[in-house]
């Protein structure tokens, strides 16, 4: 098991931690309680900072000695300078934003590269739930009922790939997760529960 997995990171965060260059600068947008930031700081010597909308999570980050401000990805990313960090990270947050396309453009303006992870709403279990039950699914990885979920954009891997092609965004890496394990890219839109992409603007 790799170092990131040993640290107890969520699977998509472990993928990101394993692929961020040591000693790089990182902005984690929607950083939660700072688990990824702490792993990158302590395990890879990265200079980390974060933005988080939830005040309790901001407090948890500060208690860990992390540099985090309270802010909203939809409105506050415009205050960051161009290319001010090596990596901008958005994990399991894209589907909760009002304008995912605008947030994605901001990540690639702020960071030289961007990591984005999100749940795949075309996974076979989601499709099966809709087909047989006619209801929005509640699963281990999507545990919140439709009326209280923060997920307002139910994107799929193919949707995201289409957006990247439309905007001319380069994919430097992609990883797909089924449960807690990585799976192949073959039929990922059907088989993968989560996806992680490493993105950049072509020179």
Short mmCIF file of C-alpha atoms in Angstrom, two decimals:
data_model
loop_
_atom_site.label_atom_id
_atom_site.label_comp_id
_atom_site.label_asym_id
_atom_site.label_seq_id
_atom_site.Cartn_x
_atom_site.Cartn_y
_atom_site.Cartn_z
CA UNK A 1 0.00 0.00 0.00
CA UNK A 2 1.36 3.44 -0.91
CA UNK A 3 2.11 6.22 1.54
CA UNK A 4 -1.02 8.21 0.78
CA UNK A 5 -3.29 5.22 1.35
CA UNK A 6 -1.52 4.50 4.66
CA UNK A 7 -2.37 8.04 5.74
CA UNK A 8 -6.06 7.08 5.55
CA UNK A 9 -6.97 9.42 2.74
CA UNK A 10 -10.18 9.06 0.79
CA UNK A 11 -9.37 7.17 -2.44
CA UNK A 12 -9.61 10.18 -4.78
CA UNK A 13 -7.49 12.26 -2.39
CA UNK A 14 -4.91 9.47 -2.25
CA UNK A 15 -4.63 9.56 -6.05
CA UNK A 16 -4.12 13.32 -5.97
CA UNK A 17 -1.57 13.15 -3.14
CA UNK A 18 0.43 10.52 -5.00
CA UNK A 19 0.63 12.69 -8.12
CA UNK A 20 1.38 16.14 -6.69
CA UNK A 21 5.08 16.95 -7.06
CA UNK A 22 7.01 17.28 -3.81
CA UNK A 23 7.68 20.81 -2.53
CA UNK A 24 5.10 22.34 -4.86
CA UNK A 25 2.57 25.06 -4.04
CA UNK A 26 -1.07 24.02 -3.74
CA UNK A 27 -4.47 25.69 -3.40
CA UNK A 28 -7.15 23.26 -2.22
CA UNK A 29 -10.60 24.67 -3.06
CA UNK A 30 -13.33 23.16 -0.93
CA UNK A 31 -10.67 21.67 1.30
CA UNK A 32 -13.05 20.29 3.95
CA UNK A 33 -11.24 19.61 7.22
CA UNK A 34 -7.83 19.92 5.55
CA UNK A 35 -7.00 16.20 5.38
CA UNK A 36 -5.40 16.44 1.93
CA UNK A 37 -3.58 19.67 2.72
CA UNK A 38 -2.10 18.15 5.86
CA UNK A 39 -0.95 15.04 3.96
CA UNK A 40 0.70 17.17 1.26
CA UNK A 41 2.34 19.46 3.80
CA UNK A 42 3.63 16.73 6.10
CA UNK A 43 4.32 14.01 3.55
CA UNK A 44 5.51 15.94 0.49
CA UNK A 45 6.75 19.26 1.86
CA UNK A 46 4.19 21.23 -0.13
CA UNK A 47 3.23 24.84 0.59
CA UNK A 48 -0.52 24.49 1.01
CA UNK A 49 -3.39 26.90 1.40
CA UNK A 50 -7.09 26.34 1.16
CA UNK A 51 -10.55 27.77 0.72
CA UNK A 52 -13.58 26.27 2.46
CA UNK A 53 -17.17 27.49 2.75
CA UNK A 54 -18.03 25.69 6.00
CA UNK A 55 -16.94 27.58 9.13
CA UNK A 56 -16.54 24.42 11.23
CA UNK A 57 -14.21 22.91 8.65
CA UNK A 58 -12.22 26.15 8.50
CA UNK A 59 -11.80 25.89 12.28
CA UNK A 60 -10.64 22.28 11.97
CA UNK A 61 -8.04 23.33 9.40
CA UNK A 62 -6.74 26.17 11.54
CA UNK A 63 -6.44 23.76 14.49
CA UNK A 64 -4.09 21.68 12.32
CA UNK A 65 -1.94 24.73 11.61
CA UNK A 66 -3.19 25.04 8.03
CA UNK A 67 -3.64 28.30 6.12
CA UNK A 68 -7.32 28.34 5.13
CA UNK A 69 -9.81 31.11 4.47
CA UNK A 70 -13.59 30.91 4.42
CA UNK A 71 -14.82 31.44 0.90
CA UNK A 72 -17.11 30.31 -1.89
CA UNK A 73 -15.68 28.72 -5.04
CA UNK A 74 -18.43 30.31 -7.12
CA UNK A 75 -17.60 33.88 -6.12
CA UNK A 76 -14.20 34.17 -4.43
CA UNK A 77 -11.68 32.52 -6.75
CA UNK A 78 -11.45 35.72 -8.80
CA UNK A 79 -9.38 37.29 -6.00
CA UNK A 80 -6.43 34.93 -6.58
CA UNK A 81 -3.67 36.03 -9.00
CA UNK A 82 -2.95 34.21 -12.25
CA UNK A 83 -0.59 31.21 -12.00
CA UNK A 84 -0.08 31.82 -8.29
CA UNK A 85 0.24 28.10 -7.42
CA UNK A 86 1.56 24.96 -9.06
CA UNK A 87 -1.67 23.04 -8.48
CA UNK A 88 -5.26 24.11 -7.87
CA UNK A 89 -7.32 21.23 -6.48
CA UNK A 90 -11.08 20.74 -6.46
CA UNK A 91 -12.09 17.37 -4.97
CA UNK A 92 -15.71 16.21 -4.90
CA UNK A 93 -16.87 19.82 -5.14
CA UNK A 94 -17.42 20.57 -8.84
CA UNK A 95 -20.95 19.13 -8.83
CA UNK A 96 -21.95 21.41 -5.95
CA UNK A 97 -21.00 24.69 -7.65
CA UNK A 98 -23.45 26.95 -9.48
CA UNK A 99 -21.30 27.20 -12.63
CA UNK A 100 -18.84 24.30 -12.85
CA UNK A 101 -17.48 25.57 -16.17
CA UNK A 102 -16.57 28.96 -14.71
CA UNK A 103 -15.00 27.37 -11.62
CA UNK A 104 -12.93 25.08 -13.86
CA UNK A 105 -11.64 28.06 -15.85
CA UNK A 106 -10.70 29.80 -12.60
CA UNK A 107 -8.76 26.76 -11.38
CA UNK A 108 -6.72 26.73 -14.59
CA UNK A 109 -6.12 30.47 -14.34
CA UNK A 110 -4.86 30.25 -10.74
CA UNK A 111 -2.91 27.01 -11.03
CA UNK A 112 -0.38 25.90 -13.60
CA UNK A 113 -2.21 22.59 -13.38
CA UNK A 114 -5.49 21.53 -11.80
CA UNK A 115 -6.75 18.33 -10.20
CA UNK A 116 -10.51 17.77 -10.33
CA UNK A 117 -12.34 14.79 -8.85
CA UNK A 118 -16.08 14.12 -8.95
CA UNK A 119 -18.68 11.35 -8.62
CA UNK A 120 -19.78 9.76 -11.90
CA UNK A 121 -23.58 9.86 -12.16
CA UNK A 122 -23.50 7.44 -15.11
CA UNK A 123 -22.16 4.58 -12.97
CA UNK A 124 -24.11 1.39 -13.53
CA UNK A 125 -25.60 1.39 -10.02
CA UNK A 126 -27.02 4.87 -10.58
CA UNK A 127 -28.45 3.81 -13.94
CA UNK A 128 -29.95 0.65 -12.44
CA UNK A 129 -31.59 2.55 -9.59
CA UNK A 130 -33.24 4.95 -12.03
CA UNK A 131 -34.26 2.17 -14.43
CA UNK A 132 -35.75 -0.25 -11.92
CA UNK A 133 -36.86 2.01 -9.08
CA UNK A 134 -37.47 5.27 -10.93
CA UNK A 135 -35.80 7.14 -8.05
CA UNK A 136 -32.59 9.06 -7.54
CA UNK A 137 -30.13 6.61 -5.97
CA UNK A 138 -28.78 6.59 -2.44
CA UNK A 139 -25.54 4.61 -2.35
CA UNK A 140 -22.46 4.23 -0.14
CA UNK A 141 -20.71 6.99 -2.09
CA UNK A 142 -23.84 9.08 -2.72
CA UNK A 143 -25.49 8.68 0.68
CA UNK A 144 -27.68 11.79 0.80
CA UNK A 145 -31.29 11.90 -0.41
CA UNK A 146 -32.15 14.09 -3.40
CA UNK A 147 -33.91 16.76 -1.30
CA UNK A 148 -30.89 17.50 0.90
CA UNK A 149 -27.92 16.69 -1.31
CA UNK A 150 -25.45 19.48 -2.11
CA UNK A 151 -25.01 17.95 -5.60
CA UNK A 152 -26.81 20.24 -8.04
CA UNK A 153 -25.09 19.18 -11.29
CA UNK A 154 -25.23 15.45 -11.96
CA UNK A 155 -22.35 15.15 -14.39
CA UNK A 156 -20.85 12.04 -15.93
CA UNK A 157 -17.32 11.24 -17.04
CA UNK A 158 -18.40 11.69 -20.66
CA UNK A 159 -20.00 15.04 -19.81
CA UNK A 160 -16.75 16.22 -18.26
CA UNK A 161 -14.67 15.00 -21.20
CA UNK A 162 -17.01 16.87 -23.51
CA UNK A 163 -16.53 20.10 -21.56
CA UNK A 164 -12.74 19.69 -21.67
CA UNK A 165 -12.82 19.20 -25.44
CA UNK A 166 -15.11 22.19 -25.91
CA UNK A 167 -12.80 24.45 -23.88
CA UNK A 168 -9.52 23.12 -25.31
CA UNK A 169 -8.28 21.86 -21.94
CA UNK A 170 -5.54 19.23 -21.97
CA UNK A 171 -5.76 16.04 -19.90
CA UNK A 172 -2.38 15.14 -18.40
CA UNK A 173 -3.67 12.29 -16.26
CA UNK A 174 -6.90 10.48 -15.47
CA UNK A 175 -7.77 7.88 -12.86
CA UNK A 176 -11.01 6.00 -12.27
CA UNK A 177 -12.25 4.47 -9.03
CA UNK A 178 -14.71 1.70 -8.33
CA UNK A 179 -15.30 1.51 -4.62
CA UNK A 180 -11.91 2.08 -3.02
CA UNK A 181 -9.86 0.60 -5.88
CA UNK A 182 -8.69 1.97 -9.19
CA UNK A 183 -10.24 0.54 -12.34
CA UNK A 184 -9.24 0.74 -16.00
CA UNK A 185 -10.30 3.49 -18.38
CA UNK A 186 -12.20 0.94 -20.47
CA UNK A 187 -15.92 1.76 -20.20
CA UNK A 188 -15.12 4.10 -17.30
CA UNK A 189 -18.34 6.05 -17.84
CA UNK A 190 -20.24 2.85 -16.97
CA UNK A 191 -17.90 1.18 -14.46
CA UNK A 192 -16.31 3.99 -12.42
CA UNK A 193 -17.97 5.55 -9.38
CA UNK A 194 -15.49 8.42 -9.20
CA UNK A 195 -13.02 10.09 -11.54
CA UNK A 196 -9.87 12.15 -11.01
CA UNK A 197 -8.42 14.32 -13.77
CA UNK A 198 -5.14 16.25 -13.95
CA UNK A 199 -5.64 19.19 -16.30
CA UNK A 200 -3.60 21.95 -17.91
CA UNK A 201 -3.88 24.65 -20.50
CA UNK A 202 -1.87 23.82 -23.67
CA UNK A 203 1.13 26.13 -24.18
#
